[in-house]
PDB file of C-alpha atoms in Angstrom:
ATOM      1  CA  ASN A   9     -13.340 -40.578  17.947  1.00 62.00           C
ATOM      2  CA  ALA A  10     -10.068 -38.802  18.829  1.00 75.00           C
ATOM      3  CA  GLY A  11     -11.196 -35.208  18.062  1.00 93.00           C
ATOM      4  CA  VAL A  12      -8.223 -32.822  17.997  1.00 96.00           C
ATOM      5  CA  THR A  13      -4.873 -34.373  18.882  1.00 96.00           C
ATOM      6  CA  GLN A  14      -1.845 -32.270  19.769  1.00 97.00           C
ATOM      7  CA  THR A  15       1.700 -33.502  20.204  1.00 97.00           C
ATOM      8  CA  PRO A  16       3.854 -33.154  22.175  1.00 97.00           C
ATOM      9  CA  LYS A  17       2.115 -32.291  25.459  1.00 96.00           C
ATOM     10  CA  PHE A  18       5.250 -30.730  26.949  1.00 96.00           C
ATOM     11  CA  GLN A  19       8.429 -29.363  25.371  1.00 96.00           C
ATOM     12  CA  VAL A  20      11.481 -27.464  26.570  1.00 97.00           C
ATOM     13  CA  LEU A  21      13.526 -25.643  23.946  1.00 97.00           C
ATOM     14  CA  LYS A  22      16.684 -23.611  24.040  1.00 97.00           C
ATOM     15  CA  THR A  23      16.625 -20.096  22.607  1.00 97.00           C
ATOM     16  CA  GLY A  24      17.194 -20.244  18.863  1.00 97.00           C
ATOM     17  CA  GLN A  25      16.041 -23.823  18.380  1.00 97.00           C
ATOM     18  CA  SER A  26      13.242 -24.623  15.982  1.00 96.00           C
ATOM     19  CA  MET A  27      10.438 -27.131  16.339  1.00 96.00           C
ATOM     20  CA  THR A  28       7.029 -28.109  15.022  1.00 97.00           C
ATOM     21  CA  LEU A  29       3.918 -28.513  17.136  1.00 98.00           C
ATOM     22  CA  GLN A  30       1.653 -31.115  15.584  1.00 98.00           C
ATOM     23  CA  CYS A  31      -2.135 -30.894  15.339  1.00 98.00           C
ATOM     24  CA  ALA A  32      -4.453 -33.429  13.733  1.00 97.00           C
ATOM     25  CA  GLN A  33      -8.238 -33.731  13.669  1.00 97.00           C
ATOM     26  CA  ASP A  34     -10.371 -36.633  12.478  1.00 95.00           C
ATOM     27  CA  MET A  35     -13.715 -34.821  12.215  1.00 93.00           C
ATOM     28  CA  ASN A  36     -13.281 -33.581   8.623  1.00 92.00           C
ATOM     29  CA  HIS A  37     -13.444 -29.995   9.873  1.00 91.00           C
ATOM     30  CA  GLU A  38     -12.622 -27.291   7.353  1.00 90.00           C
ATOM     31  CA  TYR A  39     -11.437 -24.681   9.816  1.00 90.00           C
ATOM     32  CA  MET A  40      -8.386 -25.024  12.031  1.00 93.00           C
ATOM     33  CA  SER A  41      -6.636 -22.513  14.242  1.00 93.00           C
ATOM     34  CA  TRP A  42      -3.708 -22.112  16.583  1.00 96.00           C
ATOM     35  CA  TYR A  43      -3.991 -20.087  19.805  1.00 96.00           C
ATOM     36  CA  ARG A  44      -1.579 -19.332  22.589  1.00 97.00           C
ATOM     37  CA  GLN A  45      -2.671 -18.831  26.180  1.00 95.00           C
ATOM     38  CA  ASP A  46      -0.729 -16.563  28.492  1.00 91.00           C
ATOM     39  CA  PRO A  47      -1.642 -15.590  32.062  1.00 83.00           C
ATOM     40  CA  GLY A  48      -4.132 -12.711  32.210  1.00 79.00           C
ATOM     41  CA  MET A  49      -4.433 -12.490  28.428  1.00 82.00           C
ATOM     42  CA  GLY A  50      -6.887 -15.175  27.395  1.00 86.00           C
ATOM     43  CA  LEU A  51      -6.281 -17.019  24.150  1.00 92.00           C
ATOM     44  CA  ARG A  52      -4.736 -15.129  21.245  1.00 93.00           C
ATOM     45  CA  LEU A  53      -5.017 -16.286  17.656  1.00 92.00           C
ATOM     46  CA  ILE A  54      -1.693 -17.045  15.953  1.00 96.00           C
ATOM     47  CA  HIS A  55      -2.688 -18.462  12.544  1.00 95.00           C
ATOM     48  CA  TYR A  56      -5.769 -20.032  11.059  1.00 92.00           C
ATOM     49  CA  SER A  57      -6.865 -21.983   8.005  1.00 93.00           C
ATOM     50  CA  VAL A  58     -10.260 -22.093   6.294  1.00 89.00           C
ATOM     51  CA  GLY A  59      -9.377 -25.191   4.278  1.00 91.00           C
ATOM     52  CA  ALA A  60      -6.542 -27.218   2.803  1.00 93.00           C
ATOM     53  CA  GLY A  61      -4.026 -24.984   1.059  1.00 94.00           C
ATOM     54  CA  ILE A  62      -5.338 -21.780   2.668  1.00 94.00           C
ATOM     55  CA  THR A  63      -3.811 -20.115   5.721  1.00 95.00           C
ATOM     56  CA  ASP A  64      -3.882 -16.632   7.189  1.00 93.00           C
ATOM     57  CA  GLN A  65      -2.408 -14.676  10.069  1.00 94.00           C
ATOM     58  CA  GLY A  66      -4.135 -13.997  13.336  1.00 91.00           C
ATOM     59  CA  GLU A  67      -3.377 -11.495  16.059  1.00 89.00           C
ATOM     60  CA  VAL A  68       0.143 -12.690  17.018  1.00 94.00           C
ATOM     61  CA  PRO A  69       1.738 -14.434  13.986  1.00 96.00           C
ATOM     62  CA  ASN A  70       5.352 -13.253  14.306  1.00 96.00           C
ATOM     63  CA  GLY A  71       7.845 -16.058  14.854  1.00 96.00           C
ATOM     64  CA  TYR A  72       5.454 -18.778  13.694  1.00 97.00           C
ATOM     65  CA  ASN A  73       4.731 -20.488  10.375  1.00 97.00           C
ATOM     66  CA  VAL A  74       1.884 -22.794   9.396  1.00 97.00           C
ATOM     67  CA  SER A  75       0.861 -24.900   6.429  1.00 96.00           C
ATOM     68  CA  ARG A  76      -2.276 -26.894   5.592  1.00 97.00           C
ATOM     69  CA  SER A  77      -1.493 -29.558   3.026  1.00 97.00           C
ATOM     70  CA  THR A  78      -4.344 -31.824   4.149  1.00 96.00           C
ATOM     71  CA  THR A  79      -7.713 -31.281   5.818  1.00 96.00           C
ATOM     72  CA  GLU A  80      -6.581 -33.298   8.836  1.00 97.00           C
ATOM     73  CA  ASP A  81      -3.240 -31.697   9.750  1.00 97.00           C
ATOM     74  CA  PHE A  82      -2.264 -28.164  10.732  1.00 98.00           C
ATOM     75  CA  PRO A  83       1.310 -28.017  12.110  1.00 98.00           C
ATOM     76  CA  LEU A  84       2.715 -24.904  13.785  1.00 98.00           C
ATOM     77  CA  ARG A  85       6.418 -24.208  13.291  1.00 98.00           C
ATOM     78  CA  LEU A  86       8.555 -22.099  15.576  1.00 96.00           C
ATOM     79  CA  LEU A  87      11.379 -20.813  13.441  1.00 91.00           C
ATOM     80  CA  SER A  88      13.829 -19.641  16.126  1.00 96.00           C
ATOM     81  CA  ALA A  89      12.439 -20.028  19.621  1.00 96.00           C
ATOM     82  CA  ALA A  90      12.528 -17.075  22.003  1.00 97.00           C
ATOM     83  CA  PRO A  91      11.662 -16.913  25.730  1.00 96.00           C
ATOM     84  CA  SER A  92       8.631 -14.756  24.801  1.00 96.00           C
ATOM     85  CA  GLN A  93       7.179 -17.835  23.095  1.00 97.00           C
ATOM     86  CA  THR A  94       6.935 -19.668  26.398  1.00 97.00           C
ATOM     87  CA  SER A  95       3.216 -20.382  26.547  1.00 97.00           C
ATOM     88  CA  VAL A  96       0.513 -23.006  26.300  1.00 96.00           C
ATOM     89  CA  TYR A  97      -0.507 -23.614  22.692  1.00 98.00           C
ATOM     90  CA  PHE A  98      -3.934 -24.836  21.665  1.00 97.00           C
ATOM     91  CA  CYS A  99      -5.048 -26.115  18.296  1.00 97.00           C
ATOM     92  CA  ALA A 100      -8.758 -25.918  17.462  1.00 94.00           C
ATOM     93  CA  SER A 101     -11.054 -26.944  14.636  1.00 93.00           C
ATOM     94  CA  SER A 102     -14.640 -26.282  13.600  1.00 88.00           C
ATOM     95  CA  PRO A 103     -16.953 -27.519  10.832  1.00 84.00           C
ATOM     96  CA  GLY A 104     -17.295 -24.135   9.165  1.00 73.00           C
ATOM     97  CA  THR A 105     -19.731 -21.352   8.454  1.00 64.00           C
ATOM     98  CA  GLY A 106     -22.793 -21.413  10.669  1.00 60.00           C
ATOM     99  CA  ASN A 107     -21.194 -23.510  13.399  1.00 58.00           C
ATOM    100  CA  TYR A 108     -18.835 -21.519  15.527  1.00 64.00           C
ATOM    101  CA  GLY A 109     -18.155 -23.963  18.336  1.00 77.00           C
ATOM    102  CA  TYR A 110     -14.512 -24.886  18.205  1.00 87.00           C
ATOM    103  CA  THR A 111     -13.179 -28.238  19.357  1.00 92.00           C
ATOM    104  CA  PHE A 112      -9.861 -27.666  21.109  1.00 95.00           C
ATOM    105  CA  GLY A 113      -6.960 -30.016  21.622  1.00 96.00           C
ATOM    106  CA  SER A 114      -5.570 -30.543  25.106  1.00 95.00           C
ATOM    107  CA  GLY A 115      -2.662 -28.176  24.553  1.00 96.00           C
ATOM    108  CA  THR A 116       1.140 -28.142  24.345  1.00 97.00           C
ATOM    109  CA  ARG A 117       3.029 -26.490  27.179  1.00 96.00           C
ATOM    110  CA  LEU A 118       6.200 -24.983  25.719  1.00 97.00           C
ATOM    111  CA  THR A 119       9.051 -23.528  27.734  1.00 97.00           C
ATOM    112  CA  VAL A 120      11.891 -21.683  26.015  1.00 97.00           C
ATOM    113  CA  VAL A 121      15.008 -21.232  28.139  1.00 97.00           C
TER     114      VAL A 121
ATOM    115  CA  ASP B  13      -6.009  -2.683  24.678  1.00 73.00           C
ATOM    116  CA  GLN B  14      -8.213  -5.697  25.299  1.00 82.00           C
ATOM    117  CA  GLN B  15     -11.355  -5.770  23.162  1.00 91.00           C
ATOM    118  CA  VAL B  16     -12.966  -8.400  25.389  1.00 95.00           C
ATOM    119  CA  LYS B  17     -12.748  -7.928  29.127  1.00 95.00           C
ATOM    120  CA  GLN B  18     -13.626 -10.158  32.037  1.00 96.00           C
ATOM    121  CA  ASN B  19     -12.988  -7.914  34.984  1.00 91.00           C
ATOM    122  CA  SER B  20     -13.384 -10.561  37.674  1.00 94.00           C
ATOM    123  CA  PRO B  21     -10.360 -12.881  37.682  1.00 94.00           C
ATOM    124  CA  SER B  22     -12.120 -15.173  40.154  1.00 96.00           C
ATOM    125  CA  LEU B  23     -15.538 -15.892  41.654  1.00 97.00           C
ATOM    126  CA  SER B  24     -16.624 -18.165  44.498  1.00 97.00           C
ATOM    127  CA  VAL B  25     -20.200 -19.392  44.819  1.00 98.00           C
ATOM    128  CA  GLN B  26     -21.960 -21.816  47.141  1.00 98.00           C
ATOM    129  CA  GLU B  27     -23.276 -25.033  45.613  1.00 97.00           C
ATOM    130  CA  GLY B  28     -26.913 -24.681  44.550  1.00 97.00           C
ATOM    131  CA  ARG B  29     -26.739 -20.891  44.183  1.00 98.00           C
ATOM    132  CA  ILE B  30     -26.508 -18.866  40.977  1.00 98.00           C
ATOM    133  CA  SER B  31     -23.156 -18.085  39.358  1.00 98.00           C
ATOM    134  CA  ILE B  32     -23.002 -14.946  37.219  1.00 98.00           C
ATOM    135  CA  LEU B  33     -19.962 -14.404  35.046  1.00 98.00           C
ATOM    136  CA  ASN B  34     -19.636 -11.093  33.247  1.00 98.00           C
ATOM    137  CA  CYS B  35     -17.985 -10.025  30.017  1.00 98.00           C
ATOM    138  CA  ASP B  36     -17.650  -6.586  28.410  1.00 97.00           C
ATOM    139  CA  TYR B  37     -16.475  -5.761  24.913  1.00 97.00           C
ATOM    140  CA  THR B  38     -15.434  -2.602  23.129  1.00 96.00           C
ATOM    141  CA  ASN B  39     -15.836  -3.481  19.442  1.00 93.00           C
ATOM    142  CA  SER B  40     -19.373  -2.652  18.287  1.00 93.00           C
ATOM    143  CA  MET B  41     -18.833  -4.813  15.179  1.00 91.00           C
ATOM    144  CA  PHE B  42     -18.779  -8.032  17.220  1.00 92.00           C
ATOM    145  CA  ASP B  43     -21.912  -9.973  16.359  1.00 89.00           C
ATOM    146  CA  TYR B  44     -21.378 -13.471  17.712  1.00 90.00           C
ATOM    147  CA  PHE B  45     -20.362 -14.458  21.217  1.00 93.00           C
ATOM    148  CA  LEU B  46     -19.363 -17.721  22.861  1.00 92.00           C
ATOM    149  CA  TRP B  47     -18.548 -19.004  26.312  1.00 96.00           C
ATOM    150  CA  TYR B  48     -15.943 -21.710  26.849  1.00 95.00           C
ATOM    151  CA  LYS B  49     -15.144 -23.672  29.968  1.00 97.00           C
ATOM    152  CA  LYS B  50     -11.636 -24.920  30.750  1.00 95.00           C
ATOM    153  CA  TYR B  51     -10.435 -27.448  33.283  1.00 95.00           C
ATOM    154  CA  PRO B  52      -6.725 -27.624  34.232  1.00 91.00           C
ATOM    155  CA  ALA B  53      -4.511 -29.468  31.730  1.00 88.00           C
ATOM    156  CA  GLU B  54      -7.367 -29.671  29.202  1.00 92.00           C
ATOM    157  CA  GLY B  55      -8.381 -27.615  26.208  1.00 94.00           C
ATOM    158  CA  PRO B  56     -11.351 -25.246  26.425  1.00 94.00           C
ATOM    159  CA  THR B  57     -14.741 -26.793  25.685  1.00 94.00           C
ATOM    160  CA  PHE B  58     -17.571 -24.938  24.015  1.00 91.00           C
ATOM    161  CA  LEU B  59     -20.420 -24.155  26.388  1.00 94.00           C
ATOM    162  CA  ILE B  60     -22.994 -21.835  24.840  1.00 94.00           C
ATOM    163  CA  SER B  61     -23.253 -19.120  22.193  1.00 91.00           C
ATOM    164  CA  ILE B  62     -25.422 -16.166  21.283  1.00 93.00           C
ATOM    165  CA  SER B  63     -25.749 -14.061  18.160  1.00 90.00           C
ATOM    166  CA  SER B  64     -26.411 -10.345  18.182  1.00 89.00           C
ATOM    167  CA  ILE B  65     -29.968 -10.789  16.934  1.00 90.00           C
ATOM    168  CA  LYS B  66     -30.904 -12.359  20.258  1.00 91.00           C
ATOM    169  CA  ASP B  67     -30.704 -11.122  23.827  1.00 94.00           C
ATOM    170  CA  LYS B  68     -30.917 -14.498  25.550  1.00 96.00           C
ATOM    171  CA  ASN B  69     -29.995 -18.111  24.904  1.00 95.00           C
ATOM    172  CA  GLU B  70     -30.613 -21.021  27.250  1.00 96.00           C
ATOM    173  CA  ASP B  71     -29.151 -24.506  27.411  1.00 95.00           C
ATOM    174  CA  GLY B  72     -30.095 -26.442  30.517  1.00 97.00           C
ATOM    175  CA  ARG B  73     -28.507 -24.813  33.571  1.00 97.00           C
ATOM    176  CA  PHE B  74     -26.666 -22.283  31.415  1.00 98.00           C
ATOM    177  CA  THR B  75     -28.131 -19.017  30.127  1.00 98.00           C
ATOM    178  CA  VAL B  76     -26.295 -16.273  28.271  1.00 98.00           C
ATOM    179  CA  PHE B  77     -27.668 -12.739  28.179  1.00 98.00           C
ATOM    180  CA  LEU B  78     -26.547 -10.099  25.702  1.00 97.00           C
ATOM    181  CA  ASN B  79     -27.020  -6.336  26.097  1.00 96.00           C
ATOM    182  CA  LYS B  80     -25.742  -4.846  22.850  1.00 95.00           C
ATOM    183  CA  SER B  81     -26.285  -1.241  23.840  1.00 95.00           C
ATOM    184  CA  ALA B  82     -24.112  -1.751  26.925  1.00 97.00           C
ATOM    185  CA  LYS B  83     -21.681  -4.054  25.077  1.00 96.00           C
ATOM    186  CA  HIS B  84     -22.111  -6.534  27.883  1.00 97.00           C
ATOM    187  CA  LEU B  85     -22.890 -10.196  28.157  1.00 96.00           C
ATOM    188  CA  SER B  86     -23.239 -12.497  31.100  1.00 98.00           C
ATOM    189  CA  LEU B  87     -23.365 -16.217  31.738  1.00 98.00           C
ATOM    190  CA  HIS B  88     -25.731 -17.495  34.412  1.00 98.00           C
ATOM    191  CA  ILE B  89     -25.335 -20.972  35.864  1.00 98.00           C
ATOM    192  CA  VAL B  90     -28.294 -22.179  37.939  1.00 97.00           C
ATOM    193  CA  PRO B  91     -27.955 -24.163  40.113  1.00 98.00           C
ATOM    194  CA  SER B  92     -24.177 -24.159  40.441  1.00 98.00           C
ATOM    195  CA  GLN B  93     -22.482 -27.515  41.010  1.00 97.00           C
ATOM    196  CA  PRO B  94     -18.953 -28.361  42.209  1.00 96.00           C
ATOM    197  CA  GLY B  95     -18.211 -29.791  38.736  1.00 96.00           C
ATOM    198  CA  ASP B  96     -18.738 -26.300  37.319  1.00 98.00           C
ATOM    199  CA  SER B  97     -15.499 -25.175  38.979  1.00 98.00           C
ATOM    200  CA  ALA B  98     -13.307 -24.155  36.048  1.00 97.00           C
ATOM    201  CA  VAL B  99     -12.022 -21.139  34.137  1.00 96.00           C
ATOM    202  CA  TYR B 100     -14.648 -19.554  31.889  1.00 98.00           C
ATOM    203  CA  PHE B 101     -13.662 -17.617  28.782  1.00 96.00           C
ATOM    204  CA  CYS B 102     -15.855 -15.208  26.894  1.00 96.00           C
ATOM    205  CA  ALA B 103     -15.118 -14.879  23.152  1.00 93.00           C
ATOM    206  CA  ALA B 104     -16.436 -12.613  20.393  1.00 92.00           C
ATOM    207  CA  THR B 105     -16.152 -12.301  16.638  1.00 89.00           C
ATOM    208  CA  GLU B 106     -17.212 -10.057  13.762  1.00 85.00           C
ATOM    209  CA  ASP B 107     -15.886 -12.567  11.245  1.00 70.00           C
ATOM    210  CA  ASN B 108     -18.482 -14.185   8.969  1.00 63.00           C
ATOM    211  CA  TYR B 109     -16.502 -17.414   8.958  1.00 62.00           C
ATOM    212  CA  GLY B 110     -16.237 -17.445  12.733  1.00 60.00           C
ATOM    213  CA  GLN B 111     -12.490 -17.767  12.720  1.00 66.00           C
ATOM    214  CA  ASN B 112     -11.137 -14.606  14.265  1.00 76.00           C
ATOM    215  CA  PHE B 113     -12.429 -14.937  17.778  1.00 85.00           C
ATOM    216  CA  VAL B 114     -11.138 -12.548  20.421  1.00 90.00           C
ATOM    217  CA  PHE B 115     -10.998 -14.114  23.878  1.00 92.00           C
ATOM    218  CA  GLY B 116     -11.262 -12.482  27.261  1.00 94.00           C
ATOM    219  CA  PRO B 117      -8.690 -13.279  29.982  1.00 94.00           C
ATOM    220  CA  GLY B 118     -11.012 -15.689  31.781  1.00 95.00           C
ATOM    221  CA  THR B 119     -12.745 -15.926  35.164  1.00 97.00           C
ATOM    222  CA  ARG B 120     -11.952 -18.757  37.556  1.00 96.00           C
ATOM    223  CA  LEU B 121     -15.181 -20.041  39.126  1.00 98.00           C
ATOM    224  CA  SER B 122     -15.037 -22.044  42.344  1.00 98.00           C
ATOM    225  CA  VAL B 123     -18.255 -23.721  43.467  1.00 98.00           C
ATOM    226  CA  LEU B 124     -18.006 -24.591  47.133  1.00 96.00           C
ATOM    227  CA  PRO B 125     -19.828 -27.673  48.478  1.00 91.00           C
TER     228      PRO B 125
END
């Protein structure tokens, strides 16, 4: 059982480049989320989805797009990378209402130069 | 302004003794709280939760206490083991679907042999 799989694990981008961080889960979870972790700030919610075809913004959505065409996949797109987006990104999923324990992926460390 | 605060960035405890990690929040609408544990280069893993209708929840060596009037919760680990050394995040939500969690900045626990 793979759980939540994130790719790539590491990425270096130049300012202005775009890229997609991949997230896939094999637990048939309805809810998926993207967080970023920065020193001293905990994890901040970027975007989330309560099911296929439904997405919504979290606390820090600017500069990021998401889509949820299938239950399994929830990619995060950086439209035009900026140094402020240097961070560790975590994807998470949960079964839904009544069960709040997220399963997190192992993270993607992104550096924008 | 952070809605969830963990004012101790780090804590060192001797093996076998009690570890107490503290968390304070400002939003009185938060009604569900979780603790996550994170090892380096891994995603956070769910540890224990508590809803606002309770003031205590136990799971083995881990107990979470909630004081709603003080907007304070704490995680007790008894007895502490070297494998407990990790960063611990407190998280809170007022969202019925459990999606919009707000995380604290984390406390790094070191359990010394």
